[in-house]
Coordinates of C-alpha atoms in Angstrom, one line a residue:
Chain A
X1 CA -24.4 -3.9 -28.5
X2 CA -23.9 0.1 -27.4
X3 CA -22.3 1.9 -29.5
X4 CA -20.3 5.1 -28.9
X5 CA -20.8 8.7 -30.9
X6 CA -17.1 8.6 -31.1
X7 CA -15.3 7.9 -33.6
X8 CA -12.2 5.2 -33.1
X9 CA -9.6 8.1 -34.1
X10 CA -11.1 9.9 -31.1
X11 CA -11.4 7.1 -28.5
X12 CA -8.0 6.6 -29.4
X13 CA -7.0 10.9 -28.8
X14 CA -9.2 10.1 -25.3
X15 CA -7.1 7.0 -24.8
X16 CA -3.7 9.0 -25.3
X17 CA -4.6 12.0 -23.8
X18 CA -5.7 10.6 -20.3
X19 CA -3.0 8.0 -20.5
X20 CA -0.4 10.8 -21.0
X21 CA -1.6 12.9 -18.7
X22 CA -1.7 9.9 -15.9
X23 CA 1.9 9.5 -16.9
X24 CA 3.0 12.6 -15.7
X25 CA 1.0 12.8 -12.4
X26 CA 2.8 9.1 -11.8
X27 CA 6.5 10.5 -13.0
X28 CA 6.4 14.2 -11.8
X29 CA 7.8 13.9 -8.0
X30 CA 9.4 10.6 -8.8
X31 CA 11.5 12.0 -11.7
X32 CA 11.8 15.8 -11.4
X33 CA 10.9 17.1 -7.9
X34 CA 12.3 14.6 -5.9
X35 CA 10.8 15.9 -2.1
X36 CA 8.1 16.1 -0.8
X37 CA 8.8 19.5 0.3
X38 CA 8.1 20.5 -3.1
X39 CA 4.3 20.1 -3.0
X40 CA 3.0 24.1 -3.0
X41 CA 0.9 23.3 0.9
X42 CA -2.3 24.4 -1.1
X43 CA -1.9 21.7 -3.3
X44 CA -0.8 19.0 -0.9
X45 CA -3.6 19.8 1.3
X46 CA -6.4 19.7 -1.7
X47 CA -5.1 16.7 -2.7
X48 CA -6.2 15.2 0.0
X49 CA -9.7 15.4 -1.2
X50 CA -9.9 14.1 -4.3
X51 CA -10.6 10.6 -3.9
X52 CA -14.0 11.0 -1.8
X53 CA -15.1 14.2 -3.7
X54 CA -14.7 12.7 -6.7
X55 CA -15.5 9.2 -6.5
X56 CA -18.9 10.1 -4.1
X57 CA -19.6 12.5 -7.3
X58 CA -19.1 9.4 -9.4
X59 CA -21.4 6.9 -6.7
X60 CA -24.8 9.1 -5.1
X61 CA -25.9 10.1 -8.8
X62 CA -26.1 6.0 -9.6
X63 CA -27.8 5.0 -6.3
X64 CA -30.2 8.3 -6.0
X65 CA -31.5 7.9 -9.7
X66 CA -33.7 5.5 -11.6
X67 CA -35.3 5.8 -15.0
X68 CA -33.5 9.0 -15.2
X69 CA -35.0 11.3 -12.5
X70 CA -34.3 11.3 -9.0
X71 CA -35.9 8.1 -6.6
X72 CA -36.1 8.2 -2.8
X73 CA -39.0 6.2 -2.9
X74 CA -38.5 2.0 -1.6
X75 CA -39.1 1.6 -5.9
X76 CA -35.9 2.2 -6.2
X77 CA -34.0 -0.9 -5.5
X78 CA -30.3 0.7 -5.8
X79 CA -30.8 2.5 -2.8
X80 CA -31.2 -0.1 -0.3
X81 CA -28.4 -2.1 -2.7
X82 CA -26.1 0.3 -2.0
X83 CA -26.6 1.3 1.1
X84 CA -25.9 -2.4 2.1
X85 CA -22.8 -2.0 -0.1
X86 CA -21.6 1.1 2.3
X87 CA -21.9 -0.7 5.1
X88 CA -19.8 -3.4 4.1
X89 CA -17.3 -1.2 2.5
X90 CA -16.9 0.5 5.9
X91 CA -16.9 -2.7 8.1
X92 CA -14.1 -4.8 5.8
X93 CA -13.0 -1.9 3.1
X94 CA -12.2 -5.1 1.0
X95 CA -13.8 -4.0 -2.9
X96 CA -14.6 -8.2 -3.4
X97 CA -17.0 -8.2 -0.2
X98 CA -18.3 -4.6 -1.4
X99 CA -19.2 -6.0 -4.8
X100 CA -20.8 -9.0 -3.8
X101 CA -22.5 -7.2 -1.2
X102 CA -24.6 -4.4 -3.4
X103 CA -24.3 -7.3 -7.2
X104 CA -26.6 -9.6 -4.2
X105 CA -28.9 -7.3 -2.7
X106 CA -29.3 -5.8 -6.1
X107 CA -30.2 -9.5 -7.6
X108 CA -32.5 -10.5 -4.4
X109 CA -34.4 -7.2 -4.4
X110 CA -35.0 -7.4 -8.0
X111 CA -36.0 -11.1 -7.4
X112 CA -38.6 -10.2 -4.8
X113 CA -40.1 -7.1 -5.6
X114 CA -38.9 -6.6 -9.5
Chain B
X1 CA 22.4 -7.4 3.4
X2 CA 19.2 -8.8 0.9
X3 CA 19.7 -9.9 -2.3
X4 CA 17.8 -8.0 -5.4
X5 CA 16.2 -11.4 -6.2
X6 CA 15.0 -12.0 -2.3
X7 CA 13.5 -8.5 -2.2
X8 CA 11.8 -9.2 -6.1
X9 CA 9.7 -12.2 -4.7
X10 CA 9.1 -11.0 -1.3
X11 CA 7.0 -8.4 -3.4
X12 CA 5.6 -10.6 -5.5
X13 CA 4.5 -12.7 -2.1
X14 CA 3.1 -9.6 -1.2
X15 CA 0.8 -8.8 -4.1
X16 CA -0.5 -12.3 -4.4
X17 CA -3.7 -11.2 -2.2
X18 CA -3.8 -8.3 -3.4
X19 CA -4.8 -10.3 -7.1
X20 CA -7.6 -11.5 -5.4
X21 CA -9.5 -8.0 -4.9
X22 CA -8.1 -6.7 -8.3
X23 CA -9.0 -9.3 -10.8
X24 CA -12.6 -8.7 -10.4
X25 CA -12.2 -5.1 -10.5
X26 CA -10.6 -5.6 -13.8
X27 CA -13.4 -7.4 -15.1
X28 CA -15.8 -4.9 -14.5
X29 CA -13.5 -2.6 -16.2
X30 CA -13.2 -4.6 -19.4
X31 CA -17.0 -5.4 -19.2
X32 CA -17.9 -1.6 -18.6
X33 CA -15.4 -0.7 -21.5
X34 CA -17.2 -2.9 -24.1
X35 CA -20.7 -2.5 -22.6
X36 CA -20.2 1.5 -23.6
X37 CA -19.4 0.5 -27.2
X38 CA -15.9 0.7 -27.0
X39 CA -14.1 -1.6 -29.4
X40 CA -12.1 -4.7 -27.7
X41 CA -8.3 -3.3 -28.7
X42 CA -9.1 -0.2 -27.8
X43 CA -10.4 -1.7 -24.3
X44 CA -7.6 -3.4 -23.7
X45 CA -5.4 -0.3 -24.9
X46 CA -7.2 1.6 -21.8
X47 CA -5.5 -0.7 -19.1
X48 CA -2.2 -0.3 -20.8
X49 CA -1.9 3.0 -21.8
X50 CA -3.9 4.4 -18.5
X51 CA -3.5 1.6 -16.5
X52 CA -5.3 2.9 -13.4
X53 CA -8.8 1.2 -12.7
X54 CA -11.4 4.1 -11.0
X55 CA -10.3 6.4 -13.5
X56 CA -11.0 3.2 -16.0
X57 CA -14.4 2.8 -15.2
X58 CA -15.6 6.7 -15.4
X59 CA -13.9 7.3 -18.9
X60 CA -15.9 4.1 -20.0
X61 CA -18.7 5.1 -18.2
X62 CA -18.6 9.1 -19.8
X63 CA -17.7 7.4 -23.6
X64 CA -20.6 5.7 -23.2
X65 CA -23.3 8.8 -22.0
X66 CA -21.2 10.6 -25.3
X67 CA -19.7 13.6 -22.8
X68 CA -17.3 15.7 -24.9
X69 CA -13.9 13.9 -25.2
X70 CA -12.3 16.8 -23.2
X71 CA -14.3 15.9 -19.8
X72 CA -13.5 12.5 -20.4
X73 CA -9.8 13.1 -19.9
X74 CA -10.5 15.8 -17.4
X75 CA -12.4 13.6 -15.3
X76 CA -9.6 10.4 -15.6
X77 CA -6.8 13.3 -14.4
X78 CA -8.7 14.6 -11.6
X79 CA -9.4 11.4 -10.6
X80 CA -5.9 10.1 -11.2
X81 CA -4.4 13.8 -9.4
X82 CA -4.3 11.5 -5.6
X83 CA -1.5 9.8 -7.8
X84 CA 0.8 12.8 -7.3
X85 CA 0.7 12.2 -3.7
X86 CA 2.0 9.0 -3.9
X87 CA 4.6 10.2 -6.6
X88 CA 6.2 12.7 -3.2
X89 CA 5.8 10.3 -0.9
X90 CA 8.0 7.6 -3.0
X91 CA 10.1 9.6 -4.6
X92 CA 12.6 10.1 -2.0
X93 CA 13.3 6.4 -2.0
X94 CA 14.1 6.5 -5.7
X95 CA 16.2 9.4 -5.3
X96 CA 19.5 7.0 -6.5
X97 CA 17.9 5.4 -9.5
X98 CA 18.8 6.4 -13.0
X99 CA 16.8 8.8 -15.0
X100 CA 15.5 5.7 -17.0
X101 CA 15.0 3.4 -14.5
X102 CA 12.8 6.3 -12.4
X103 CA 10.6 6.8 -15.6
X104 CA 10.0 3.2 -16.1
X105 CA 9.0 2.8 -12.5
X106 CA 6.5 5.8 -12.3
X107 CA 4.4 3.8 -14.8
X108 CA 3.9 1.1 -12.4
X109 CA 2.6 3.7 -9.4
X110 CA -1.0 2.3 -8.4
X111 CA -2.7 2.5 -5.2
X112 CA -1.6 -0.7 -4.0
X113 CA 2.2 -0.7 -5.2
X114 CA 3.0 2.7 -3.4
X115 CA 1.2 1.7 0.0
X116 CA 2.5 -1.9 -0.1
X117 CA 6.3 -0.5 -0.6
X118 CA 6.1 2.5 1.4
X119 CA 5.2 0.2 4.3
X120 CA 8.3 -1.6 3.9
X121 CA 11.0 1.1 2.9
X122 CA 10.1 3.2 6.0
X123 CA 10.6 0.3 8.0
X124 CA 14.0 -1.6 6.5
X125 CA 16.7 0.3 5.0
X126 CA 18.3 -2.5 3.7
X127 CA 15.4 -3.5 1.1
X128 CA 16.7 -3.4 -2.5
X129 CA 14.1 -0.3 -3.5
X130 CA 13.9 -0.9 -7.4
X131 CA 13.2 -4.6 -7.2
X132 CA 11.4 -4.8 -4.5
X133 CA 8.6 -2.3 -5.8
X134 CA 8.7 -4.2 -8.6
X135 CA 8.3 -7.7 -7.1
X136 CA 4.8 -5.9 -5.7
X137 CA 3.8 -3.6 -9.0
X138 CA 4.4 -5.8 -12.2
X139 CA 2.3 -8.7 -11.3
X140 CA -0.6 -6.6 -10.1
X141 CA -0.1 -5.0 -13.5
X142 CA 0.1 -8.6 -15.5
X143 CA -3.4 -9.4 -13.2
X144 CA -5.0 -6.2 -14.3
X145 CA -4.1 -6.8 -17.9
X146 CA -5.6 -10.2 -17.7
X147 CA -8.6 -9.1 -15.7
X148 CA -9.3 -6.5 -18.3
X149 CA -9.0 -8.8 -21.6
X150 CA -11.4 -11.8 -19.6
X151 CA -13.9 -8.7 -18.7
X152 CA -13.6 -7.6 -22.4
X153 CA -14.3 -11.6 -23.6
X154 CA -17.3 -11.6 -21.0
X155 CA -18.6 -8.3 -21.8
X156 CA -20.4 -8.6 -25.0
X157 CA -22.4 -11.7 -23.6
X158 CA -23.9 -10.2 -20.7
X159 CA -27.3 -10.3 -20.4
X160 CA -28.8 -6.7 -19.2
X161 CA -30.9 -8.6 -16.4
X162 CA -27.8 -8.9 -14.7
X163 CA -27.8 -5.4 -13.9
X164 CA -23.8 -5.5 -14.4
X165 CA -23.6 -1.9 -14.8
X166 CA -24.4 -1.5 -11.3
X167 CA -20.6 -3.1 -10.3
X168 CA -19.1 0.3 -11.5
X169 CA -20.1 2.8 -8.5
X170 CA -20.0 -0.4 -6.1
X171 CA -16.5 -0.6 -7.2
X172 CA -16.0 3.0 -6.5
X173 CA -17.7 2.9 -3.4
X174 CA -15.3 0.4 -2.2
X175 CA -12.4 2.8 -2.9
X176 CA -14.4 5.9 -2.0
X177 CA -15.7 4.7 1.7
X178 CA -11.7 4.0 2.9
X179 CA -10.7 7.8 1.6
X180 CA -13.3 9.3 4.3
X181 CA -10.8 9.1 7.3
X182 CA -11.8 12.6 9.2
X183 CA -14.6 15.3 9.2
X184 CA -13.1 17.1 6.6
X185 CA -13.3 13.7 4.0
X186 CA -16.6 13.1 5.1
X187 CA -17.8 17.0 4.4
X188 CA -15.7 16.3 1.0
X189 CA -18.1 13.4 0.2
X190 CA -21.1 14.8 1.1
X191 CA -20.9 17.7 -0.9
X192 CA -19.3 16.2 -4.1
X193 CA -22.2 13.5 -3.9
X194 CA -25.0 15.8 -3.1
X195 CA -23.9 18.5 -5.7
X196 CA -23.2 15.9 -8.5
X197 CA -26.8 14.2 -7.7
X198 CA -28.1 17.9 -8.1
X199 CA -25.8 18.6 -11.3
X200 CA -26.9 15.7 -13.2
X201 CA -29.0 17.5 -15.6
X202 CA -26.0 19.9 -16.5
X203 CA -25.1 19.4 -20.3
X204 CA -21.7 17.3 -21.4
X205 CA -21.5 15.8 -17.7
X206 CA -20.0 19.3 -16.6
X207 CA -22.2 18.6 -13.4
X208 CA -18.9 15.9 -12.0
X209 CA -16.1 18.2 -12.6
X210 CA -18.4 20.6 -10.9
X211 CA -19.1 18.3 -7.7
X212 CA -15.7 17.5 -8.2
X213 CA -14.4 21.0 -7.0
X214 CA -16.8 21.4 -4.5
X215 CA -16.5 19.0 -2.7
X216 CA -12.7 19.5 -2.7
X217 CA -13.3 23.2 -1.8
X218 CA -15.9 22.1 0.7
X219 CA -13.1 19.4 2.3
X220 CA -10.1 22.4 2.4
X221 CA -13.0 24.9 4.2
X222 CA -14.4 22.3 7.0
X223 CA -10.2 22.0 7.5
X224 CA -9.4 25.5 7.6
X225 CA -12.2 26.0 10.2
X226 CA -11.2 22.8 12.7

């Protein structure tokens, strides 16, 4: 089992905090702005960025390294595993087909060559 | 005119495929959660308290890799900060609720429940808002709860070969590719992914708040240029 450096008081400050947090990003246009009109146009218009910056950021690191340093060599299975899985997310954008895509490529490459 | 009841399970009719794509999605989470050491009630706490799944699976993800607690919550707001959107868009349609009703119905904002709703208030006036919404939100919520506990059940019997760990950025992908609509998205992707693979190395995981901004910055430039 992994275990965490934190300590349960602070998983549960981490739990609060982004829960909180989320909370008011969910209730602030709903509850105290009301239009959409009230969105500064910087903001609005960088909003629009932050799911593919930020979720890419969170994807190319896991596909791009293995053992810790980067792989573009045909070693490194979770390359060709994911790039399987971004084709099928583009061709159905359904997360199931995504998933089973890259979990079976990942499982048959590992199979074969592993 | 509909009734409240009418428009309450015409959301729930709605949602019911919707289930199907989140329920493994809220396995991963649970399993993520207690595959980084996290303890079970505080797993479960995670889909209650945050209750939104990408941003799920990177705080687990960060716990686990021992990042400083405040990039953990940094990186489940910026992640979470699309929600806002959704809050503008919706909020016109709530304009007539009550001040309690409102808050308890901003908890229930996901992805799904704003696009599925949206959909139907901009095309018929006549939809009870309130109910309808939550015919759509609170059974994806119940799924994601349930999702989450059977991912939590499954997690601490999963055998490493099985290379679960590897769901997490599939399940990101999958959320990721449909946000790249336009040049600008794509430029956005690029340079979070390319900076954050660079990045790595930074200390406390600074490196994806970095690629974070970046790319955001990059996204608003290729814009202002077009």
């Amino acid at each position: 089992m992994a275990q965490t450096g934190f300590t349960p008081e602070m998983l549960w400050l981490i739990i609060i905090g982004a829960g909180v947090g989320t909370y008011a990003i969910r209730v602030s246009f709903i509850a105290f702005f009301g239009r959409l009109d009230d969105i500064p146009d910087w903001i609005e218009r960088a909003l629009r960025f932050v799911p593919a910056a930020v979720l890419s950021a969170l994807v190319v690191p896991q596909f791009v390294y293995a053992d810790g340093a980067i792989s573009l060599s045909p070693d490194n299975l979770r390359l060709f595993a994911g790039g399987l899985a971004i084709l099928v997310a583009w061709k159905t954008e359904d997360i199931l087909a995504t998933l089973a895509a890259g979990m079976g490529a990942l499982w048959l490459l590992s199979f074969l060559f592993g | 005119m509909s009734s409240s009841r009418a428009d309450f399970l015409s959301g729930v009719r709605v949602s019911l495929p919707i289930i199907l794509g989140i329920v493994p999605f809220g396995m991963v989470a649970g399993v993520a959660a207690v595959s980084a050491g996290i303890p079970a009630a505080q797993a479960l706490a995670m889909s209650v308290v945050i209750f939104a799944g990408a941003s799920q699976l990177a705080a687990a993800d960060l716990i686990g890799r021992n990042v400083p607690a405040a990039i953990v919550v940094l990186t489940v707001l910026i992640i979470n900060l699309r929600m806002m959107m959704y809050s503008a868009s919706i909020a016109p349609y709530f304009r007539k609720q009550s001040a309690r009703w409102k808050a308890g119905l901003a908890y229930f904002l996901t992805d799904q429940a704003y696009a599925v709703s949206l959909m139907r208030f901009e095309r018929d006036d006549e939809t009870n808002r309130r109910w309808y919404y939550l015919g759509v939100a609170t059974p994806l919520w119940v799924a994601w709860q349930f999702a989450t506990v059977a991912g939590i059940l499954l997690g601490t019997s999963v055998p490493p070969s099985w290379k679960l760990e590897f769901a997490v950025p599939l399940v990101f992908l999958a959320v990721l590719v449909p946000s790249v609509t336009d040049r600008a998205t794509t430029v956005a992707a690029v340079v979070g992914g390319t900076t954050a693979v660079l990045a790595e190395g930074l200390p406390f995981n600074l490196g994806l708040v970095i690629a974070a901004i970046v790319g955001i910055l990059a996204g608003l430039l290729v814009e202002e240029v077009a």
